[in-house]
Tab-separated table of N, CA and C in Angstrom:
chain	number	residue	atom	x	y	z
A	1	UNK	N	51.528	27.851	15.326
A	1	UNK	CA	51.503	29.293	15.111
A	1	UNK	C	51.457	29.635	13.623
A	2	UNK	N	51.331	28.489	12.729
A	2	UNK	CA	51.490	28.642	10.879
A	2	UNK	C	52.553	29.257	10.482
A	3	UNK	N	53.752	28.442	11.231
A	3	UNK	CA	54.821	29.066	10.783
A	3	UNK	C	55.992	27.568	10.771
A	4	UNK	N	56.773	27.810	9.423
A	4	UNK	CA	57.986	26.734	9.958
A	4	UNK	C	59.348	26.923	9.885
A	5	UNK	N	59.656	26.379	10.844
A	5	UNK	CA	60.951	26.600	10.992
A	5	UNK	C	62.047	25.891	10.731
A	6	UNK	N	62.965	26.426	9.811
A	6	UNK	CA	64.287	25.396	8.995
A	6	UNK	C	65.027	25.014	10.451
A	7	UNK	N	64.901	23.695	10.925
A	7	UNK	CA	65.947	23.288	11.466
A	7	UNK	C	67.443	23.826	11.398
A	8	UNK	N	67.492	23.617	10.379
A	8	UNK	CA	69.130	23.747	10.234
A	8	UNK	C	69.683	25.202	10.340
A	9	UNK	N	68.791	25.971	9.761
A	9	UNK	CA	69.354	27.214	9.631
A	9	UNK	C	68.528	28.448	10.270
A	10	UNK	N	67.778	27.972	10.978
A	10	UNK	CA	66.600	28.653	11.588
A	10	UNK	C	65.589	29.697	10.875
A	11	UNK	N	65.670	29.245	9.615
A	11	UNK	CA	64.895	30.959	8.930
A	11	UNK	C	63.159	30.030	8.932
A	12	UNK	N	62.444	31.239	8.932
A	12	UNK	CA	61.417	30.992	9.074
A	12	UNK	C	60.498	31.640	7.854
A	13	UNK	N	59.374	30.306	7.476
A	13	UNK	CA	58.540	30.583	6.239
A	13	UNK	C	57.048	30.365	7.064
A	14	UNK	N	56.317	31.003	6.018
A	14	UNK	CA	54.887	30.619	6.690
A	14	UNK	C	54.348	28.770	6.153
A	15	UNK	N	52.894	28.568	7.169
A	15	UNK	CA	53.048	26.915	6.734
A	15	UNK	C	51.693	27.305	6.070
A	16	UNK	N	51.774	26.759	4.966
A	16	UNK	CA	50.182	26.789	4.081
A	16	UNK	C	49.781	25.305	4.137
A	17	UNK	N	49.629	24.541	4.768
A	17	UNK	CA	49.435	23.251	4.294
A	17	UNK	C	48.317	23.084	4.588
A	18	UNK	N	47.371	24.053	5.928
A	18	UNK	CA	46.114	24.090	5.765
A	18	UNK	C	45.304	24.417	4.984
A	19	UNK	N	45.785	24.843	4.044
A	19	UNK	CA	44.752	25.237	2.513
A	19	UNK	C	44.694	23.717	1.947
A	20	UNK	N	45.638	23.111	1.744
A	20	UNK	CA	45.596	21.705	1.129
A	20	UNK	C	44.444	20.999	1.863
A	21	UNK	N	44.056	20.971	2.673
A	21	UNK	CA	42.544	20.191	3.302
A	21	UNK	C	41.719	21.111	3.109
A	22	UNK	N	41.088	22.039	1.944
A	22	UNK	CA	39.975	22.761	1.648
A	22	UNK	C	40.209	23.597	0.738
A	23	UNK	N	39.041	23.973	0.030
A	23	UNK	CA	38.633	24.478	-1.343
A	23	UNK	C	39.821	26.109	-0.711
A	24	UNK	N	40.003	26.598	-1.491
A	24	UNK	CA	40.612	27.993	-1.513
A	24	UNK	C	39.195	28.686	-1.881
A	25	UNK	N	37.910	28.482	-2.840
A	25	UNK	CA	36.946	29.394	-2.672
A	25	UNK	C	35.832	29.437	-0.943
A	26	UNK	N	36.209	27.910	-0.361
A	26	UNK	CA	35.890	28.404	1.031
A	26	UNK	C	36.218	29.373	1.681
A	27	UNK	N	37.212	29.925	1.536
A	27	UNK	CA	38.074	30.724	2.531
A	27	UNK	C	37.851	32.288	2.073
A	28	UNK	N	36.577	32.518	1.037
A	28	UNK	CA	36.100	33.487	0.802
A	28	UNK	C	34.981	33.972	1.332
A	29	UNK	N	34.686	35.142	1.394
A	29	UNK	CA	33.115	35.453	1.678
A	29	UNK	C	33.058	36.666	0.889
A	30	UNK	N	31.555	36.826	0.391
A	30	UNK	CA	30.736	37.796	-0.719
A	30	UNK	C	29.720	38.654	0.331
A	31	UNK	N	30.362	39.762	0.789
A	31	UNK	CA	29.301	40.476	1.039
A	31	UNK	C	28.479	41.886	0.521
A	32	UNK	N	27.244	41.295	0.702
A	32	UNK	CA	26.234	41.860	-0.227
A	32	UNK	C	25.992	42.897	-0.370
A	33	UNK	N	26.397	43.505	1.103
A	33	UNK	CA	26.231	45.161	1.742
A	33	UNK	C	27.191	45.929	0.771
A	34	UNK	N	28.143	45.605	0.314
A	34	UNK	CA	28.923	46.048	-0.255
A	34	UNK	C	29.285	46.046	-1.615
A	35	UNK	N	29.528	47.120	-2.824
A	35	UNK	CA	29.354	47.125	-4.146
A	35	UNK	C	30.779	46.270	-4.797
A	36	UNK	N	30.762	45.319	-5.635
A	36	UNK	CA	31.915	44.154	-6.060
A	36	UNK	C	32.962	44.741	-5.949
A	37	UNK	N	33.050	46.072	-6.730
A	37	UNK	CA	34.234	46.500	-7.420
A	37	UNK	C	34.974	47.015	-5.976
A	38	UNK	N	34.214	47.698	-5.443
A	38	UNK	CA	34.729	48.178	-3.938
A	38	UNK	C	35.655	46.946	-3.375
A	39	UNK	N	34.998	45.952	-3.129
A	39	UNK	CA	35.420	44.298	-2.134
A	39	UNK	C	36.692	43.777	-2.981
A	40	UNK	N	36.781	44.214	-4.530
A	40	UNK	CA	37.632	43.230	-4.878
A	40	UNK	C	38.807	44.047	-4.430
A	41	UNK	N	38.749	45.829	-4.680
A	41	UNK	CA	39.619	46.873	-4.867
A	41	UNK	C	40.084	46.430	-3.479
A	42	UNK	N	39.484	46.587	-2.694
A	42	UNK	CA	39.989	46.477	-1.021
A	42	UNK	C	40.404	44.904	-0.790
A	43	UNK	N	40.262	43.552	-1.210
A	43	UNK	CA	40.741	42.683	-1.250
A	43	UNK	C	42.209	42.833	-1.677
A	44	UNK	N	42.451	43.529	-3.186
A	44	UNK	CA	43.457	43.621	-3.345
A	44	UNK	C	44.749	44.157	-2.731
A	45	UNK	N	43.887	45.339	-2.035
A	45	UNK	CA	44.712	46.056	-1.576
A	45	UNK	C	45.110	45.235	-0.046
A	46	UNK	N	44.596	45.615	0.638
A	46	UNK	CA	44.490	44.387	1.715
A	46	UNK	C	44.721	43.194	2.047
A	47	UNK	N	44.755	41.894	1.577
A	47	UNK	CA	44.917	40.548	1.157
A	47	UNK	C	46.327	40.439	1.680
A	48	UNK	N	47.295	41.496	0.699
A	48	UNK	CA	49.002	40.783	0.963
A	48	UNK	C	49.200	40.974	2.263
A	49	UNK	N	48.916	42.085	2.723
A	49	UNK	CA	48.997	42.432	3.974
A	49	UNK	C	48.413	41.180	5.181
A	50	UNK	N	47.076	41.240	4.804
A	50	UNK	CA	46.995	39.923	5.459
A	50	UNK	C	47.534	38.652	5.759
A	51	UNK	N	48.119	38.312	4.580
A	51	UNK	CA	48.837	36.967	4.665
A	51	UNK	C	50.310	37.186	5.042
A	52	UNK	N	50.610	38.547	5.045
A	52	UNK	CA	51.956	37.981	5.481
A	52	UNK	C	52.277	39.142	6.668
A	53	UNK	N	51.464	39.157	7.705
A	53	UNK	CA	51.802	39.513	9.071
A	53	UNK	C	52.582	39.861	9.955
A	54	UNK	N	53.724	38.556	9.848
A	54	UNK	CA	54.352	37.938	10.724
A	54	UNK	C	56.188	39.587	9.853
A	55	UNK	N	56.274	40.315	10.590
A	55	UNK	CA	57.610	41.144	10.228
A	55	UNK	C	58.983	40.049	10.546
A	56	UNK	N	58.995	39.495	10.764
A	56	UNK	CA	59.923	38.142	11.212
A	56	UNK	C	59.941	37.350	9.661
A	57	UNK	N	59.351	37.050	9.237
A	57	UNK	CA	59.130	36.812	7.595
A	57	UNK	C	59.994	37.834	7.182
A	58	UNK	N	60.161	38.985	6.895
A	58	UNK	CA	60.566	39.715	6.218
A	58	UNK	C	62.062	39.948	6.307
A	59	UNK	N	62.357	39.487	7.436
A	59	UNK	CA	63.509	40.330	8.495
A	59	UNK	C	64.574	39.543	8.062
A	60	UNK	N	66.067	40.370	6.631
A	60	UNK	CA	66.612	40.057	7.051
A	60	UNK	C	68.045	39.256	7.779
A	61	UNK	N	68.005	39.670	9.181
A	61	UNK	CA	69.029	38.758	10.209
A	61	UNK	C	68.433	37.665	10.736
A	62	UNK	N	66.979	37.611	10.233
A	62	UNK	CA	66.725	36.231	10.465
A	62	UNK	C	66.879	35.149	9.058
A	63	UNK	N	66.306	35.737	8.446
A	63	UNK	CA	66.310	34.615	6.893
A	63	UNK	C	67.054	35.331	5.913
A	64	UNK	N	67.421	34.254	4.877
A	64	UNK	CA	68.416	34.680	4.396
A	64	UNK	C	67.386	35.722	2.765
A	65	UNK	N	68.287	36.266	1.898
A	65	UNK	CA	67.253	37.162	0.971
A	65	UNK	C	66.981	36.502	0.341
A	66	UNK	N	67.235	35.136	-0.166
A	66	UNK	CA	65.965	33.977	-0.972
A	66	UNK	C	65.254	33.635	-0.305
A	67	UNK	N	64.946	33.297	1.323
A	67	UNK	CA	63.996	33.199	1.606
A	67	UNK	C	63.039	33.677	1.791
A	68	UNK	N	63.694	35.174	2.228
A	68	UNK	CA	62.269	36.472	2.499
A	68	UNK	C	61.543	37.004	1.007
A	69	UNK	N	62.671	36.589	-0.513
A	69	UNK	CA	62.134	36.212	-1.534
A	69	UNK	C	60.554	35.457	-2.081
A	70	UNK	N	61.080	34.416	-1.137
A	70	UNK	CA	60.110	33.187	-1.725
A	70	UNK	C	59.366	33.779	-0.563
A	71	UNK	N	59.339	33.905	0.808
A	71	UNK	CA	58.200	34.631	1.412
A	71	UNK	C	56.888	35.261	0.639
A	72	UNK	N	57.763	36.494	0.404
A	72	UNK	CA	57.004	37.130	-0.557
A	72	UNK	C	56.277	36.827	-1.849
A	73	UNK	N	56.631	35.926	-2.235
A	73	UNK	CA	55.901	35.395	-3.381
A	73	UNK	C	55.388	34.397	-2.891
A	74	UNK	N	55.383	33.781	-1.915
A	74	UNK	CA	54.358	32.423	-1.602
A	74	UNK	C	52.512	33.631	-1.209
A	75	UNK	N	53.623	34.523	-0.439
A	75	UNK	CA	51.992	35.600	-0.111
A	75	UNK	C	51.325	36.395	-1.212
A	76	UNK	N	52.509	36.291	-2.314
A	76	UNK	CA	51.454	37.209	-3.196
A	76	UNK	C	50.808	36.299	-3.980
A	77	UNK	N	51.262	35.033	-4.041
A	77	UNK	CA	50.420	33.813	-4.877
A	77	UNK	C	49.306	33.686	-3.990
A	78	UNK	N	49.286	33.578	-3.181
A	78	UNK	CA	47.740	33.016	-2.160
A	78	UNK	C	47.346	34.545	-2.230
A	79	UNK	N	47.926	35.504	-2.660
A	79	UNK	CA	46.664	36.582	-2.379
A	79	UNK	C	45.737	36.639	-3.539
A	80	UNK	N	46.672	36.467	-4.727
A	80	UNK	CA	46.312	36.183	-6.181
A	80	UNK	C	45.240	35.239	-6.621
A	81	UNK	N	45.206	33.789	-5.762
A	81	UNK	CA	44.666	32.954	-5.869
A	81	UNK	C	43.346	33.213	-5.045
A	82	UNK	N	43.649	33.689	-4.172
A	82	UNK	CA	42.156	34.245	-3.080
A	82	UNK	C	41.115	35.286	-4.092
A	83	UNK	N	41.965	36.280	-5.057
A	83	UNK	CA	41.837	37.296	-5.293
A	83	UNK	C	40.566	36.303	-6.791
A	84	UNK	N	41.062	35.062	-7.220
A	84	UNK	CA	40.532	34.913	-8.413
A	84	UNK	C	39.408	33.938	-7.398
A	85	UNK	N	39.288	33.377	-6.574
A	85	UNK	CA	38.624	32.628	-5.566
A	85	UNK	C	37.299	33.902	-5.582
A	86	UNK	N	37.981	34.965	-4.943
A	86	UNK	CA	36.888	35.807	-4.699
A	86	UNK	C	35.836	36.550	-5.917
A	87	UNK	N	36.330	36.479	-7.071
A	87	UNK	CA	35.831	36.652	-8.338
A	87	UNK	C	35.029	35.737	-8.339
A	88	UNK	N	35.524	34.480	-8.496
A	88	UNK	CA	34.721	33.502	-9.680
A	88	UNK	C	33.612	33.411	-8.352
A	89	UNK	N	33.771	33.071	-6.942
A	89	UNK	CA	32.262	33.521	-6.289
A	89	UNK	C	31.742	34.600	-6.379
A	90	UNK	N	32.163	35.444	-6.429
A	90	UNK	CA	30.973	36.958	-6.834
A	90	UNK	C	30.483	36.209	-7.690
A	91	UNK	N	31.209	36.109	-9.077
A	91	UNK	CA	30.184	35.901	-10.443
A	91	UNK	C	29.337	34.774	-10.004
A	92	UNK	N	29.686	34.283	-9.886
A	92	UNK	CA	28.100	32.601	-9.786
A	92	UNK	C	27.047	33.331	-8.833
A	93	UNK	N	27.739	34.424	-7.728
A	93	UNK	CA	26.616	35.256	-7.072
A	93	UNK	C	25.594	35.777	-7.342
A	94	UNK	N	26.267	36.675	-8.127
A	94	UNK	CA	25.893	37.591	-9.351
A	94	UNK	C	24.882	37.246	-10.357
A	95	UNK	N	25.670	36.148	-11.369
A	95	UNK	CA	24.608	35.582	-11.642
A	95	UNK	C	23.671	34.599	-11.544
A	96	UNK	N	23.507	34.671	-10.553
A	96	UNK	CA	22.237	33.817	-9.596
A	96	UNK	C	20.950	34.961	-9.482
A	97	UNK	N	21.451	36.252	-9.367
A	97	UNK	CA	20.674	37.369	-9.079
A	97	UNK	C	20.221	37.577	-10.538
A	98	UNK	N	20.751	37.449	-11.517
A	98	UNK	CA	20.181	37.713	-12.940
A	98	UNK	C	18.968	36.740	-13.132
A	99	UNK	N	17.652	37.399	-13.548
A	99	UNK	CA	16.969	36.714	-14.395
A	99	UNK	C	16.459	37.016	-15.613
A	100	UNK	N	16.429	36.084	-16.811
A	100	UNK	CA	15.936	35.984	-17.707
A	100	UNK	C	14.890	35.737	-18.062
A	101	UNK	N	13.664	36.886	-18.472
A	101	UNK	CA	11.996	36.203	-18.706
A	101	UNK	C	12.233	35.291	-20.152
A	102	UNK	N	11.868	34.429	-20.308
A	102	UNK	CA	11.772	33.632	-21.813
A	102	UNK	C	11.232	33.873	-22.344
A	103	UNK	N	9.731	34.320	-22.039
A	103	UNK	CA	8.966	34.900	-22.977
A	103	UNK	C	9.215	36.428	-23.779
A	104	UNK	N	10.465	37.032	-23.525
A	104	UNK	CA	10.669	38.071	-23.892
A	104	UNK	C	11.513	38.920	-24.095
A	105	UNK	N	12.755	38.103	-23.614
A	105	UNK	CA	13.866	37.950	-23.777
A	105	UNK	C	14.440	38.955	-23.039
A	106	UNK	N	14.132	39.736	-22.256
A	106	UNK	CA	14.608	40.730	-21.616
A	106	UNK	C	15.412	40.076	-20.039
A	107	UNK	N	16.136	40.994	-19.684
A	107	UNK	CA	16.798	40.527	-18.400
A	107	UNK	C	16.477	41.485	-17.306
A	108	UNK	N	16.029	40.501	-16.198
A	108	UNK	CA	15.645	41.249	-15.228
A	108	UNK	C	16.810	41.436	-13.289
A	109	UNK	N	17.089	42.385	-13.873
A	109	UNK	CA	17.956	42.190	-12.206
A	109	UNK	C	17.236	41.806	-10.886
A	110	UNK	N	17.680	41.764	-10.509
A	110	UNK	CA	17.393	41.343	-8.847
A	110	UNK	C	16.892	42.547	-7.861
A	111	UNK	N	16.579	42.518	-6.594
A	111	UNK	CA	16.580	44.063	-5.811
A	111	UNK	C	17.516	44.581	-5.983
A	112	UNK	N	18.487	44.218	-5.988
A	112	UNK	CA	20.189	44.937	-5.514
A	112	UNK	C	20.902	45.388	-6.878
A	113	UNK	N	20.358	46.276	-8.273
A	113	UNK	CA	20.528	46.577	-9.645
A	113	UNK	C	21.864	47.177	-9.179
A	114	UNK	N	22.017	48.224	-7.791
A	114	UNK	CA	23.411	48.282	-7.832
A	114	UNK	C	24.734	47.550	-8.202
A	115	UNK	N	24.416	46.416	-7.018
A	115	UNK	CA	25.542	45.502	-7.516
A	115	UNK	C	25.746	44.999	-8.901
A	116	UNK	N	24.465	44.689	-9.444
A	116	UNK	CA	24.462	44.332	-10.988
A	116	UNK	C	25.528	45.463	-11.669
A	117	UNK	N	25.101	46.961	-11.732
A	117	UNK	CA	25.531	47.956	-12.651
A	117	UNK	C	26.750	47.865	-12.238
A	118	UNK	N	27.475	47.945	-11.080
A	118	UNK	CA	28.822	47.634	-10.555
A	118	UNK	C	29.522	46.560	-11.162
A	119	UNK	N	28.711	45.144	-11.216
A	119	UNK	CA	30.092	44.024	-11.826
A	119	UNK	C	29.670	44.464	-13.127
A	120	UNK	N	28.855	45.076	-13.781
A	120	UNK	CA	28.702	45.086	-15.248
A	120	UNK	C	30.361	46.062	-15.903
A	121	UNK	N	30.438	46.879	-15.060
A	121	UNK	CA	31.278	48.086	-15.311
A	121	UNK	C	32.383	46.952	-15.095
A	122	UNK	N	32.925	46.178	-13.705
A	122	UNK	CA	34.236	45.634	-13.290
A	122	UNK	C	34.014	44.607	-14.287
A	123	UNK	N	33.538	43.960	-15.113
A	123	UNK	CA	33.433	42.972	-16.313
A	123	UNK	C	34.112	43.504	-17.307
A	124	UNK	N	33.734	44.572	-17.545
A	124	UNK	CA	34.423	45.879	-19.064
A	124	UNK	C	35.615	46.113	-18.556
A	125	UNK	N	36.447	46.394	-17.329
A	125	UNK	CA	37.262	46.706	-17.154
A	125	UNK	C	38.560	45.303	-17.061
A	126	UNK	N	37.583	44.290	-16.598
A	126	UNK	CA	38.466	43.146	-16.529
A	126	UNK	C	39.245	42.461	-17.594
C-alpha cells in the first residue's frame, strides 16, 4: 500500500524505496498542450498534495509529532525534487525546439513560439 509501519510503535511513514529503482526525471511528464510556467505553477501547487494523501500520515493519535514532522518533509523533499526533475526536462525540451541558423546567427523557434516566450519570461524570473 507504500506505506510502513513501525513495528514497535505502530506510527506510520510513507515507503519511497520505489524511487530508488528509477530516475526521479522518469516519473515526470512535459505536456506540450500546456504553457511551462502554468505546469510548473500547478506542479507546485499540487505535487505536496499528491504525495502525501494518506490523512493517517498526518494524524496525530497515530504518530508521534516527529514523525508527522519528518512526514512532512520527506513529501516536501520529493515534491522539491520532482519539482527540479520537472524543470531540467522542460529545458532539454525546450531547447530541443530552439534552432539556430549558422549562417546568420539568428534563432529560430519552433511552431509552438508560445511555449518559447513563456520559459523565456519563467527563466528571468527564476
Amino acid at each position: 500500500c507504500g506505506l510502513i509501519i513501525d513495528a514497535d510503535t505502530l506510527e506510520l511513514r510513507r515507503d519511497y524505496v520505489r524511487f530508488s529503482r528509477c530516475r526521479l526525471r522518469d516519473t515526470v511528464t512535459v505536456d506540450h498542450t500546456v504553457a511551462p510556467r502554468e505546469q510548473l505553477m500547478r506542479r507546485a501547487r499540487d505535487g505536496f498534495c499528491d504525495w502525501l494523501p494518506h490523512a493517517v500520515l498526518l494524524d496525530s493519535q497515530v504518530n508521534s509529532s516527529s514523525t508527522v514532522t519528518r512526514n512532512i518533509c520527506e513529501a516536501a523533499l520529493l515534491n522539491a525534487l520532482r519539482l527540479l526533475a520537472f524543470r531540467n526536462a522542460l529545458t532539454a525540451e525546450l531547447a530541443s525546439t530552439v534552432c539556430t541558423d549558422t549562417a546568420t546567427g539568428t534563432s529560430a523557434a519552433s511552431s509552438n513560439a508560445t511555449q518559447n516566450e513563456d520559459w523565456s519570461v519563467f527563466c528571468q524570473s527564476a
